[in-house]
Coordinates of C-alpha atoms in Angstrom, one line a residue:
Chain A
M1 CA 39.1 -32.4 -63.3
E2 CA 38.1 -35.6 -62.1
G3 CA 40.1 -35.1 -58.9
K4 CA 38.2 -31.9 -58.4
E5 CA 35.0 -33.5 -58.9
C6 CA 35.7 -36.0 -56.2
E7 CA 37.1 -33.4 -53.9
K8 CA 33.4 -31.6 -54.2
S9 CA 31.5 -34.6 -53.3
M10 CA 34.0 -35.4 -50.3
R11 CA 32.7 -32.2 -48.8
A12 CA 29.0 -33.4 -48.8
L13 CA 30.2 -36.3 -47.3
S14 CA 31.9 -34.3 -44.4
I15 CA 28.7 -32.9 -43.8
A16 CA 26.9 -36.0 -43.7
K17 CA 29.5 -37.7 -41.4
R18 CA 29.6 -34.4 -39.2
L19 CA 25.5 -35.0 -39.1
I20 CA 25.9 -38.5 -38.2
K21 CA 28.5 -37.9 -35.3
Q22 CA 26.1 -35.2 -34.0
L23 CA 23.5 -37.4 -33.9
R24 CA 25.1 -40.3 -32.4
G25 CA 26.0 -38.1 -29.5
D26 CA 22.5 -37.5 -29.0
K27 CA 20.9 -41.0 -27.8
R28 CA 17.4 -39.3 -26.7
S29 CA 16.6 -38.0 -29.8
I30 CA 17.7 -41.1 -31.8
A31 CA 15.5 -43.1 -29.4
L32 CA 12.7 -40.9 -29.9
M33 CA 13.5 -40.8 -33.8
F34 CA 12.9 -44.5 -33.7
V35 CA 10.3 -45.1 -31.1
A36 CA 7.6 -42.2 -31.7
P37 CA 6.3 -43.3 -35.2
V38 CA 6.2 -47.0 -33.8
F39 CA 4.5 -45.7 -30.9
V40 CA 2.0 -43.6 -32.8
M41 CA 1.4 -46.4 -35.1
Y42 CA 0.6 -48.6 -32.4
L43 CA -1.7 -46.4 -31.0
L44 CA -3.7 -45.7 -34.0
S45 CA -4.3 -49.8 -34.7
A46 CA -5.4 -50.2 -31.2
I47 CA -8.1 -47.6 -31.5
L48 CA -9.1 -48.4 -35.2
T49 CA -9.3 -52.3 -34.9
S50 CA -10.8 -52.3 -31.7
A51 CA -14.0 -50.5 -33.1
T52 CA -15.0 -53.5 -35.4
T53 CA -16.6 -55.4 -32.7
K54 CA -20.1 -56.7 -32.7
P55 CA -23.1 -54.5 -31.6
N56 CA -25.1 -55.0 -28.2
L57 CA -28.9 -55.6 -28.7
D58 CA -31.9 -55.9 -26.9
V59 CA -34.9 -57.5 -28.2
I60 CA -38.6 -57.5 -27.4
S61 CA -40.9 -60.1 -28.0
A62 CA -38.8 -61.7 -31.0
P63 CA -39.4 -65.6 -31.9
E64 CA -36.8 -68.0 -30.9
A65 CA -35.3 -68.5 -34.4
Y66 CA -34.8 -64.9 -35.2
I67 CA -32.8 -64.5 -32.0
E68 CA -30.5 -67.5 -33.0
K69 CA -29.7 -66.0 -36.0
L70 CA -29.3 -62.7 -34.3
Q71 CA -26.7 -64.1 -31.9
S72 CA -24.3 -65.1 -34.8
Q73 CA -24.0 -61.3 -35.6
A74 CA -24.2 -59.3 -32.3
Y75 CA -24.5 -59.4 -28.5
V76 CA -28.2 -60.0 -27.8
S77 CA -30.5 -59.8 -24.6
K78 CA -33.9 -60.2 -24.4
V79 CA -36.1 -57.5 -22.4
D80 CA -39.6 -57.6 -21.4
N81 CA -40.9 -54.4 -22.9
E82 CA -39.8 -51.3 -24.8
D83 CA -39.4 -48.7 -21.8
I84 CA -36.3 -50.7 -20.4
A85 CA -34.9 -51.0 -23.9
L86 CA -35.1 -47.5 -24.4
K87 CA -33.7 -46.5 -21.1
A88 CA -30.9 -48.9 -21.8
L89 CA -30.2 -47.0 -25.4
K90 CA -30.4 -43.6 -23.6
D91 CA -27.8 -44.6 -21.4
K92 CA -25.7 -46.0 -24.0
K93 CA -25.6 -49.5 -22.3
I94 CA -27.0 -50.9 -25.8
D95 CA -26.4 -49.8 -29.8
A96 CA -29.9 -50.5 -30.8
Y97 CA -32.8 -52.8 -29.8
I98 CA -35.4 -54.5 -32.2
V99 CA -39.0 -54.7 -31.1
F100 CA -41.5 -57.3 -32.7
S101 CA -44.8 -55.7 -32.7
D102 CA -46.0 -57.4 -35.7
V103 CA -44.5 -59.3 -39.0
T104 CA -41.7 -56.6 -39.5
P105 CA -39.1 -56.0 -36.7
K106 CA -38.8 -52.4 -35.9
I107 CA -35.2 -51.7 -35.0
T108 CA -34.3 -48.1 -33.1
L109 CA -30.9 -46.6 -32.7
E110 CA -29.2 -43.6 -31.1
G111 CA -28.1 -42.1 -34.2
V112 CA -25.4 -39.8 -33.2
D113 CA -22.2 -41.8 -33.5
P114 CA -22.1 -42.8 -37.4
S115 CA -19.5 -45.8 -36.6
I116 CA -22.0 -47.4 -34.4
T117 CA -25.2 -46.8 -36.7
S118 CA -23.2 -48.3 -39.7
L119 CA -22.0 -51.4 -37.6
V120 CA -25.9 -52.0 -36.7
M121 CA -26.9 -51.6 -40.2
N122 CA -24.2 -53.6 -41.6
M123 CA -25.4 -56.3 -39.0
M124 CA -28.8 -55.9 -40.4
N125 CA -27.7 -56.4 -44.2
K126 CA -26.0 -59.4 -43.0
L127 CA -28.9 -60.8 -41.6
S128 CA -31.3 -60.0 -44.3
L129 CA -28.5 -61.5 -46.8
S130 CA -28.6 -64.9 -45.4
S131 CA -32.0 -65.1 -45.3
T132 CA -32.8 -64.6 -48.5
T133 CA -32.9 -67.8 -50.7
Q134 CA -31.2 -66.4 -53.5
K135 CA -28.2 -65.5 -51.7
P136 CA -25.6 -63.8 -54.1
E137 CA -22.0 -65.0 -54.2
I138 CA -19.8 -62.2 -53.2
K139 CA -16.5 -62.2 -54.8
F140 CA -13.5 -59.2 -54.1
L141 CA -11.2 -58.5 -56.3
H142 CA -8.5 -57.3 -53.5
G143 CA -8.8 -57.4 -49.6
S144 CA -11.8 -59.5 -48.0
I145 CA -15.1 -58.7 -46.4
D146 CA -13.2 -58.4 -42.8
M147 CA -11.0 -55.7 -44.1
G148 CA -11.4 -52.8 -41.3
V149 CA -10.5 -49.4 -41.4
F150 CA -7.2 -49.5 -40.0
D151 CA -6.5 -52.6 -42.3
S152 CA -7.2 -50.3 -45.5
T153 CA -5.7 -47.1 -44.2
A154 CA -2.7 -48.9 -42.3
P155 CA -0.3 -48.4 -45.7
I156 CA -1.4 -44.6 -45.9
L157 CA -0.9 -44.1 -42.2
M158 CA 2.5 -45.8 -42.2
G159 CA 3.6 -43.8 -45.1
F160 CA 2.3 -40.5 -43.7
F161 CA 4.2 -41.1 -40.1
I162 CA 7.3 -41.5 -42.3
F163 CA 6.5 -38.6 -44.2
F164 CA 5.6 -36.5 -41.0
F165 CA 8.5 -37.7 -38.5
V166 CA 11.2 -37.0 -41.5
F167 CA 10.1 -33.7 -42.1
L168 CA 10.3 -32.8 -38.8
I169 CA 13.7 -34.1 -38.1
A170 CA 15.1 -32.5 -41.1
G171 CA 13.5 -29.4 -40.7
V172 CA 14.6 -28.5 -37.2
S173 CA 18.1 -29.7 -37.5
F174 CA 18.7 -27.8 -40.7
L175 CA 17.1 -24.8 -39.0
R176 CA 19.2 -25.7 -35.8
E177 CA 22.6 -25.1 -38.5
R178 CA 21.1 -21.6 -39.2
I179 CA 20.3 -20.5 -35.7
S180 CA 23.5 -21.4 -34.1
G181 CA 25.4 -19.1 -36.9
T182 CA 27.2 -22.4 -38.4
L183 CA 25.4 -22.0 -41.9
D184 CA 26.8 -18.5 -42.0
R185 CA 30.1 -20.2 -41.0
I186 CA 30.2 -22.9 -43.3
L187 CA 29.3 -20.5 -46.1
A188 CA 32.4 -18.5 -45.6
T189 CA 34.5 -21.7 -46.6
P190 CA 34.8 -22.9 -50.4
L191 CA 31.6 -25.1 -49.8
K192 CA 29.0 -24.8 -52.8
R193 CA 25.5 -24.4 -51.8
W194 CA 24.0 -27.8 -53.3
E195 CA 27.4 -29.7 -51.3
I196 CA 25.3 -28.7 -47.7
V197 CA 22.1 -29.6 -49.4
L198 CA 23.3 -33.1 -50.5
G199 CA 25.3 -33.4 -47.3
Y200 CA 22.1 -32.8 -45.0
F201 CA 20.4 -35.4 -47.7
L202 CA 23.0 -38.1 -47.3
G203 CA 23.3 -37.5 -43.4
F204 CA 19.8 -37.6 -42.5
G205 CA 19.4 -40.4 -45.0
L206 CA 21.1 -42.7 -43.1
F207 CA 18.8 -42.2 -39.7
V208 CA 15.6 -41.8 -41.9
S209 CA 16.2 -45.3 -43.8
I210 CA 16.7 -46.8 -40.1
Q211 CA 13.5 -45.2 -39.2
T212 CA 11.8 -46.4 -42.1
I213 CA 12.5 -50.0 -41.7
I214 CA 11.8 -49.8 -38.3
L215 CA 8.5 -48.4 -38.9
Q216 CA 7.8 -50.9 -41.8
A217 CA 8.9 -54.0 -39.9
F218 CA 6.8 -53.2 -36.9
S219 CA 3.8 -52.6 -39.0
I220 CA 3.9 -55.6 -41.5
Y221 CA 5.0 -58.2 -38.5
G222 CA 4.2 -56.5 -35.4
L223 CA 0.6 -55.2 -36.0
K224 CA 0.0 -57.5 -38.9
I225 CA -1.4 -55.1 -41.6
P226 CA -2.7 -56.7 -44.8
M227 CA 0.5 -57.2 -46.9
I228 CA 0.4 -59.3 -50.0
G229 CA 3.0 -57.3 -52.0
S230 CA 6.8 -57.4 -51.4
F231 CA 8.7 -56.0 -48.4
W232 CA 11.4 -54.6 -50.7
A233 CA 9.1 -52.7 -53.0
V234 CA 7.4 -51.3 -50.1
L235 CA 10.7 -50.1 -48.7
I236 CA 11.6 -48.7 -51.8
I237 CA 8.4 -46.5 -51.9
N238 CA 8.8 -45.7 -48.1
L239 CA 12.5 -44.6 -48.9
A240 CA 11.5 -42.6 -52.0
L241 CA 8.5 -40.8 -49.8
A242 CA 11.0 -40.2 -46.9
A243 CA 13.4 -38.8 -49.2
G244 CA 10.7 -36.2 -50.8
S245 CA 10.0 -35.3 -47.0
L246 CA 13.5 -34.9 -46.2
A247 CA 14.3 -32.6 -49.0
L248 CA 10.7 -30.5 -48.2
G249 CA 11.8 -30.0 -44.4
T250 CA 15.1 -28.8 -45.0
L251 CA 13.6 -26.5 -48.0
L252 CA 11.0 -24.9 -45.8
S253 CA 13.2 -24.4 -43.0
A254 CA 14.8 -21.9 -45.0
F255 CA 11.7 -20.1 -44.8
A256 CA 11.3 -20.2 -41.1
S257 CA 13.3 -18.2 -39.1
N258 CA 12.6 -20.3 -35.7
E259 CA 11.3 -23.3 -34.3
F260 CA 7.9 -21.6 -34.0
Q261 CA 7.5 -20.7 -37.6
L262 CA 8.6 -24.0 -38.7
F263 CA 6.0 -25.6 -36.7
Q264 CA 3.3 -23.6 -38.3
F265 CA 4.1 -25.3 -41.7
I266 CA 2.9 -28.6 -40.5
P267 CA -0.9 -27.5 -40.4
I268 CA -0.5 -25.9 -43.6
V269 CA 2.0 -28.3 -45.3
I270 CA 1.8 -31.6 -43.7
V271 CA -1.8 -32.0 -42.6
P272 CA -3.8 -31.5 -45.9
Q273 CA -1.5 -34.2 -47.4
I274 CA -3.1 -36.9 -45.4
M275 CA -6.2 -35.2 -45.8
F276 CA -6.1 -35.2 -49.7
S277 CA -3.9 -38.5 -50.0
G278 CA -6.7 -40.8 -50.5
I279 CA -7.7 -41.6 -46.9
F280 CA -11.0 -40.1 -47.8
D281 CA -13.0 -40.6 -51.0
L282 CA -12.4 -37.6 -53.2
R283 CA -14.2 -38.8 -56.2
N284 CA -17.5 -36.4 -55.3
A285 CA -15.0 -33.4 -54.0
P286 CA -14.8 -30.0 -56.1
N287 CA -12.3 -29.8 -58.7
W288 CA -9.9 -27.6 -56.4
A289 CA -9.5 -30.5 -53.9
K290 CA -8.8 -33.1 -56.8
I291 CA -6.3 -30.9 -58.1
L292 CA -4.6 -30.1 -54.5
S293 CA -4.3 -34.0 -54.1
K294 CA -2.5 -34.1 -57.2
I295 CA 0.1 -31.8 -56.0
F296 CA 0.9 -33.5 -52.7
P297 CA 3.7 -36.1 -53.1
M298 CA 2.0 -37.8 -50.2
T299 CA -0.7 -39.1 -52.5
Y300 CA 1.6 -40.7 -54.8
G301 CA 3.2 -42.2 -52.0
A302 CA -0.5 -43.5 -50.7
D303 CA -1.6 -44.9 -53.8
A304 CA 1.9 -46.9 -54.3
L305 CA 1.6 -48.0 -51.0
K306 CA -2.1 -49.4 -51.4
N307 CA -1.6 -50.6 -54.6
V308 CA 1.6 -52.8 -53.4
M309 CA 0.4 -54.0 -50.1
L310 CA -3.2 -54.5 -50.6
R311 CA -3.5 -55.5 -54.1
G312 CA -0.2 -57.0 -54.4
K313 CA 0.9 -55.0 -57.3
N314 CA 5.0 -55.1 -58.3
I315 CA 7.2 -52.2 -58.1
L316 CA 7.1 -52.0 -62.0
E317 CA 3.2 -51.5 -62.1
V318 CA 3.6 -48.5 -59.5
K319 CA 6.5 -47.3 -61.3
F320 CA 4.8 -43.3 -62.4
D321 CA 4.1 -42.9 -58.5
L322 CA 7.6 -44.0 -57.6
L323 CA 8.8 -41.5 -60.5
M324 CA 6.6 -38.9 -59.1
L325 CA 8.0 -39.1 -55.6
I326 CA 11.6 -39.2 -56.6
G327 CA 10.9 -36.1 -58.8
Y328 CA 9.6 -34.4 -56.0
A329 CA 12.8 -35.0 -53.9
I330 CA 14.4 -33.7 -56.7
L331 CA 12.9 -30.7 -57.4
F332 CA 13.0 -29.8 -53.4
L333 CA 16.7 -30.4 -53.5
I334 CA 17.2 -28.2 -56.4
L335 CA 14.7 -25.3 -54.8
N336 CA 16.6 -25.5 -51.5
T337 CA 19.9 -25.0 -53.0
I338 CA 18.6 -21.7 -54.7
A339 CA 16.9 -20.7 -51.3
L340 CA 20.4 -20.8 -49.8
K341 CA 21.2 -18.0 -52.0
K342 CA 19.4 -15.9 -49.1
Y343 CA 22.6 -16.6 -47.3
R344 CA 25.4 -16.5 -49.9
K345 CA 25.4 -15.3 -53.1
V346 CA 27.5 -17.4 -55.0
Chain B
M1 CA 55.9 -7.0 -53.6
S2 CA 55.3 -6.3 -50.2
N3 CA 53.4 -3.4 -51.2
E4 CA 50.9 -5.3 -53.6
A5 CA 47.4 -4.8 -52.3
V6 CA 45.8 -7.8 -51.5
I7 CA 42.4 -6.4 -50.7
R8 CA 40.9 -3.4 -52.4
V9 CA 37.3 -2.0 -51.7
E10 CA 36.4 0.7 -54.3
N11 CA 33.1 2.9 -54.1
F12 CA 31.8 0.2 -51.7
K13 CA 27.9 0.7 -51.0
Q14 CA 25.8 -2.0 -49.0
Q15 CA 21.8 -1.4 -48.8
F16 CA 19.4 -3.8 -47.2
G17 CA 16.1 -2.8 -48.6
K18 CA 15.7 0.7 -48.1
L19 CA 18.5 0.9 -45.4
V20 CA 21.9 2.1 -46.8
V21 CA 24.4 0.6 -44.3
L22 CA 27.4 1.4 -45.7
K23 CA 28.4 3.9 -48.9
N24 CA 31.4 5.6 -50.3
I25 CA 33.8 3.0 -48.9
N26 CA 37.3 2.7 -50.5
L27 CA 40.3 1.0 -49.2
E28 CA 43.3 -1.1 -49.6
V29 CA 45.0 -3.7 -47.6
K30 CA 48.6 -4.1 -48.4
R31 CA 50.2 -7.8 -48.0
G32 CA 51.1 -8.6 -44.2
E33 CA 49.4 -5.6 -42.7
I34 CA 47.0 -5.6 -39.8
L35 CA 44.3 -3.1 -40.9
G36 CA 41.4 -2.5 -37.9
L37 CA 38.0 -1.5 -38.2
L38 CA 37.0 0.8 -35.9
G39 CA 33.6 1.8 -34.7
P40 CA 30.6 1.4 -32.6
S41 CA 28.6 -1.7 -33.1
G42 CA 25.9 -1.3 -35.8
S43 CA 28.1 1.0 -37.8
G44 CA 28.4 -1.5 -40.5
K45 CA 31.7 -3.3 -40.0
T46 CA 30.6 -6.8 -40.0
T47 CA 28.6 -5.9 -43.2
L48 CA 32.0 -4.8 -44.6
V49 CA 33.6 -7.9 -43.5
K50 CA 31.2 -10.2 -44.9
A51 CA 31.6 -8.2 -48.4
I52 CA 35.1 -9.3 -48.2
V53 CA 34.8 -12.6 -47.0
G54 CA 32.7 -13.2 -50.0
M55 CA 29.1 -14.3 -48.2
S56 CA 27.4 -11.2 -49.7
E57 CA 27.5 -9.0 -52.9
P58 CA 28.2 -5.2 -52.7
T59 CA 24.9 -3.1 -53.9
E60 CA 27.4 -0.8 -55.7
G61 CA 31.1 -0.9 -56.2
T62 CA 33.9 -3.4 -56.2
V63 CA 35.5 -6.1 -53.7
T64 CA 38.9 -7.1 -55.0
V65 CA 40.5 -9.8 -53.0
L66 CA 44.1 -11.3 -54.3
Q67 CA 43.3 -9.9 -57.7
T68 CA 40.1 -11.5 -58.3
K69 CA 36.5 -10.0 -57.9
M70 CA 34.6 -11.1 -54.8
P71 CA 32.4 -13.0 -54.2
S72 CA 34.3 -15.6 -55.3
L73 CA 34.8 -19.3 -54.2
S74 CA 38.3 -19.6 -55.5
V75 CA 39.5 -16.7 -53.2
V76 CA 37.3 -18.2 -50.3
S77 CA 39.7 -20.7 -49.6
K78 CA 42.6 -18.5 -49.2
I79 CA 41.0 -16.7 -46.6
G80 CA 40.5 -17.3 -43.0
Y81 CA 37.5 -16.2 -41.2
M82 CA 36.3 -15.7 -37.2
A83 CA 32.6 -14.7 -37.1
Q84 CA 31.4 -12.2 -34.4
S85 CA 29.4 -15.2 -32.9
D86 CA 31.2 -18.5 -32.2
A87 CA 30.0 -20.5 -34.9
L88 CA 30.6 -23.9 -33.5
Y89 CA 29.0 -27.4 -32.9
E90 CA 28.4 -27.7 -29.7
D91 CA 27.6 -31.3 -29.4
L92 CA 30.9 -32.2 -31.2
N93 CA 34.3 -31.9 -29.3
A94 CA 36.7 -29.3 -30.1
Y95 CA 39.0 -31.6 -32.2
D96 CA 36.1 -32.8 -34.3
N97 CA 35.2 -29.2 -34.8
I98 CA 38.4 -28.3 -36.3
L99 CA 38.5 -31.7 -38.6
F100 CA 35.2 -31.0 -40.2
F101 CA 36.1 -27.2 -41.1
A102 CA 39.7 -28.9 -42.5
S103 CA 37.5 -31.1 -44.7
L104 CA 35.6 -28.4 -45.9
Y105 CA 39.1 -27.1 -47.2
G106 CA 39.6 -30.5 -49.0
M107 CA 42.3 -31.5 -45.9
K108 CA 42.1 -35.0 -44.9
G109 CA 43.5 -38.1 -43.3
K110 CA 47.0 -37.5 -41.4
E111 CA 47.5 -33.9 -42.8
A112 CA 44.3 -32.8 -41.3
K113 CA 45.2 -34.5 -37.8
K114 CA 48.5 -32.8 -37.6
R115 CA 47.4 -29.4 -38.7
A116 CA 44.4 -29.9 -36.1
D117 CA 46.9 -30.3 -33.4
E118 CA 49.0 -27.4 -34.4
V119 CA 46.0 -24.9 -34.4
L120 CA 45.0 -26.5 -30.9
E121 CA 48.7 -26.0 -29.4
L122 CA 48.4 -22.2 -30.9
V123 CA 45.3 -21.6 -29.1
I124 CA 46.3 -23.2 -25.8
L125 CA 43.4 -25.9 -26.1
R126 CA 45.9 -29.0 -26.7
N127 CA 44.4 -30.8 -23.6
E128 CA 40.9 -29.7 -24.5
G129 CA 40.5 -30.9 -27.8
K130 CA 38.4 -34.0 -26.8
K131 CA 35.8 -31.9 -24.7
L132 CA 32.7 -31.2 -25.9
V133 CA 32.4 -27.8 -26.9
K134 CA 29.2 -26.9 -24.9
N135 CA 31.2 -27.3 -21.9
F136 CA 33.4 -24.7 -23.3
S137 CA 33.8 -21.3 -21.4
G138 CA 33.2 -18.5 -23.7
G139 CA 36.9 -17.5 -23.6
M140 CA 37.9 -21.3 -24.7
K141 CA 35.0 -21.1 -27.4
R142 CA 36.7 -17.9 -28.8
R143 CA 40.1 -19.4 -29.0
L144 CA 38.5 -22.6 -30.6
S145 CA 36.9 -20.3 -33.7
L146 CA 40.3 -18.9 -34.0
A147 CA 42.0 -22.2 -34.5
I148 CA 39.1 -23.0 -37.0
A149 CA 39.9 -19.9 -38.9
L150 CA 43.9 -20.8 -39.0
V151 CA 43.3 -24.3 -40.0
H152 CA 44.0 -24.3 -43.8
K153 CA 46.8 -21.8 -43.3
P154 CA 45.0 -18.9 -45.0
E155 CA 46.6 -15.7 -46.4
I156 CA 44.3 -13.6 -45.2
L157 CA 42.6 -13.4 -41.9
I158 CA 39.4 -11.7 -41.4
L159 CA 38.4 -11.3 -37.7
D160 CA 35.2 -10.3 -36.8
E161 CA 35.5 -8.7 -32.7
P162 CA 38.0 -11.6 -31.9
T163 CA 38.6 -10.4 -28.7
V164 CA 35.0 -10.0 -27.3
G165 CA 34.3 -11.5 -24.0
I166 CA 37.5 -12.7 -23.4
D167 CA 39.7 -11.7 -20.4
P168 CA 42.8 -9.4 -20.7
V169 CA 45.3 -11.9 -20.3
L170 CA 43.8 -13.7 -23.0
R171 CA 43.5 -10.9 -25.0
V172 CA 47.3 -10.1 -24.7
E173 CA 47.7 -13.7 -25.8
F174 CA 45.4 -13.2 -28.6
W175 CA 47.5 -9.8 -30.0
K176 CA 50.7 -11.5 -29.7
E177 CA 49.2 -14.4 -31.8
F178 CA 48.2 -12.0 -34.6
E179 CA 51.8 -10.6 -34.3
R180 CA 53.3 -13.7 -35.2
I181 CA 50.8 -14.7 -37.7
R182 CA 51.1 -11.3 -39.7
K183 CA 54.9 -11.8 -39.5
A184 CA 54.5 -15.2 -41.4
G185 CA 53.0 -13.0 -44.5
V186 CA 49.3 -12.9 -43.9
T187 CA 47.4 -10.1 -44.0
I188 CA 44.7 -9.3 -41.2
I189 CA 41.4 -7.3 -40.9
I190 CA 40.1 -7.1 -37.5
T191 CA 37.0 -5.5 -36.3
T192 CA 36.7 -3.8 -32.8
H193 CA 35.2 -1.4 -30.6
V194 CA 38.1 -1.4 -28.1
M195 CA 39.8 1.6 -28.4
D196 CA 42.7 0.3 -26.9
E197 CA 43.5 -2.6 -29.1
A198 CA 43.6 -0.2 -32.0
E199 CA 46.9 0.7 -31.0
H200 CA 48.3 -2.7 -32.2
C201 CA 47.0 -2.4 -35.7
D202 CA 49.2 -0.9 -38.5
R203 CA 46.4 1.1 -39.9
L204 CA 42.9 2.0 -39.2
A205 CA 39.5 2.9 -40.5
L206 CA 37.3 4.8 -38.4
I207 CA 33.5 4.0 -39.3
R208 CA 30.5 5.9 -38.4
N209 CA 27.5 7.2 -39.7
G210 CA 27.8 4.7 -42.8
G211 CA 31.1 5.7 -43.9
I212 CA 34.6 6.0 -43.4
I213 CA 35.3 9.0 -41.3
A214 CA 39.3 8.8 -41.3
M215 CA 41.7 6.4 -42.0
G216 CA 45.8 6.1 -41.3
T217 CA 48.4 4.7 -38.7
P218 CA 47.1 5.4 -35.1
D219 CA 49.8 7.8 -34.7
E220 CA 48.8 9.5 -37.8
L221 CA 45.3 9.9 -36.7
K222 CA 46.4 11.1 -33.3
D223 CA 48.6 13.6 -34.5
K224 CA 46.2 15.4 -37.2
S225 CA 43.5 15.5 -34.6
G226 CA 45.9 16.7 -31.8
E227 CA 44.4 14.1 -29.3
A228 CA 46.4 11.9 -26.9
T229 CA 44.8 8.6 -27.9
V230 CA 42.7 7.0 -30.5
E231 CA 39.6 7.0 -28.3
G232 CA 39.8 10.7 -28.7
A233 CA 40.9 10.9 -32.5
F234 CA 37.7 8.9 -33.0
L235 CA 35.6 11.3 -31.2
Y236 CA 37.3 14.2 -32.8
Y237 CA 36.7 12.8 -36.2
G238 CA 33.1 11.8 -35.1
R239 CA 32.4 15.7 -34.0
K240 CA 33.7 16.8 -37.2
G241 CA 30.8 14.8 -38.5
V242 CA 32.5 13.8 -42.1

């Protein structure tokens, strides 16, 4: 009996080996697989980190002492009257201007771009804080006052790109097996349904692991995203996330009869995952949105990654998230095995 | 024991949704026999073949192969199957394709490699073994599909339109090979819509309008219908509208 079991798992390995052999011959796919997530992550970091600069201000008839203080927080230029400043603001050459007509300064903003508005308001806040006599002492449990948008979302984005690219690869290649007729053909052998599913999981698991390591190493060492936890803990979370995505990709491809249909699953299944994963604050969202976020595996991945990378928690402290991710992977694998019944009854 | 029925189909009916593809199918195939399933495309030949291979379950009736009710995974390993479309891994070479399928039947190492060489030799692809399948011609792919169907030395060989798209010279070679395989005691079911191929079969089942309209040796069918060719016989039984 033991020998038979061994032979069975050998067949899953045969499929894994075949997939590896096939992909090894396809150098361009491999290159894309490893480079694309790194590229997208780099682009995002470039966009999101460049946004946190100082605002450009014009000031009119301000006291010298005030201007000096302003200069520590903004790029300041003095202009003669409000008309010049107003024109500059309309032409988007400056972000705001300040007029000292009497004691209180009057500030005017363009007001359409919320990121610029908050940039200016933040600056004003910092200014008023430093001028009061009772300056509060500010302490952060985690992170710091310099933590920007990219810094705080990078762990989630990294997890999401792993999730997204793995889904694509797994979905498309399993679909190819069906369209080419080879799935039907291998089902005319004693191969068990779960052996196919496991074989795919193992074969792509290898490439996905390499992809995950590359993206993680690039994000942490290349982009220097904030990371105070253990590299290995993050890797375990990412791999669990990738496992879930790999299984989900092959599962959903069973319900698509061509690539076009498979890609329709991206806006339906993948995009909501990032929206509900904690990148936006859901505290005031309607209940259905909160429930939805609890259903998505990405939410647990995002939570675990944030806790380890930004809050320095260890792997045991995020074990609930991790178990959820592994649970999802197993659930999708089982569902996939059942879904294959469509192609062979036993 | 040459009279034992290795394949038995009883009261077979296959339905997809509301569409009844085949009904009232009864047939037996004896060991070492070549049975031809003859019929126009879309008549349900592949549907019947898939039930015998164990890929589908009949809506009604039973399919028994080697005394086992299908679908059964234990019997599947004794059946060699050549699908209608070449289901090959285009980005692997011929040799790796064969080795992969061999491994699904539990063959490995030297044994598998030796057998891969043998079947490649058999379908005259020995020198093409290291070539990627995507560079193969249609005929070469058909041959490789046959090699794969033979790799695990099956007792039963099911060939779905094996000679579609191959040239007449190669077709003759294929039939010589089928003869040789049959002599080794292998039972063969072959589907075709090429009438002159039907002459090579021991027995024929003519399939039309979702049922078997006639069954017998090519000579019997010709005698009973009074026609000189299998094609004529097919048309005769078709007109009778059985």
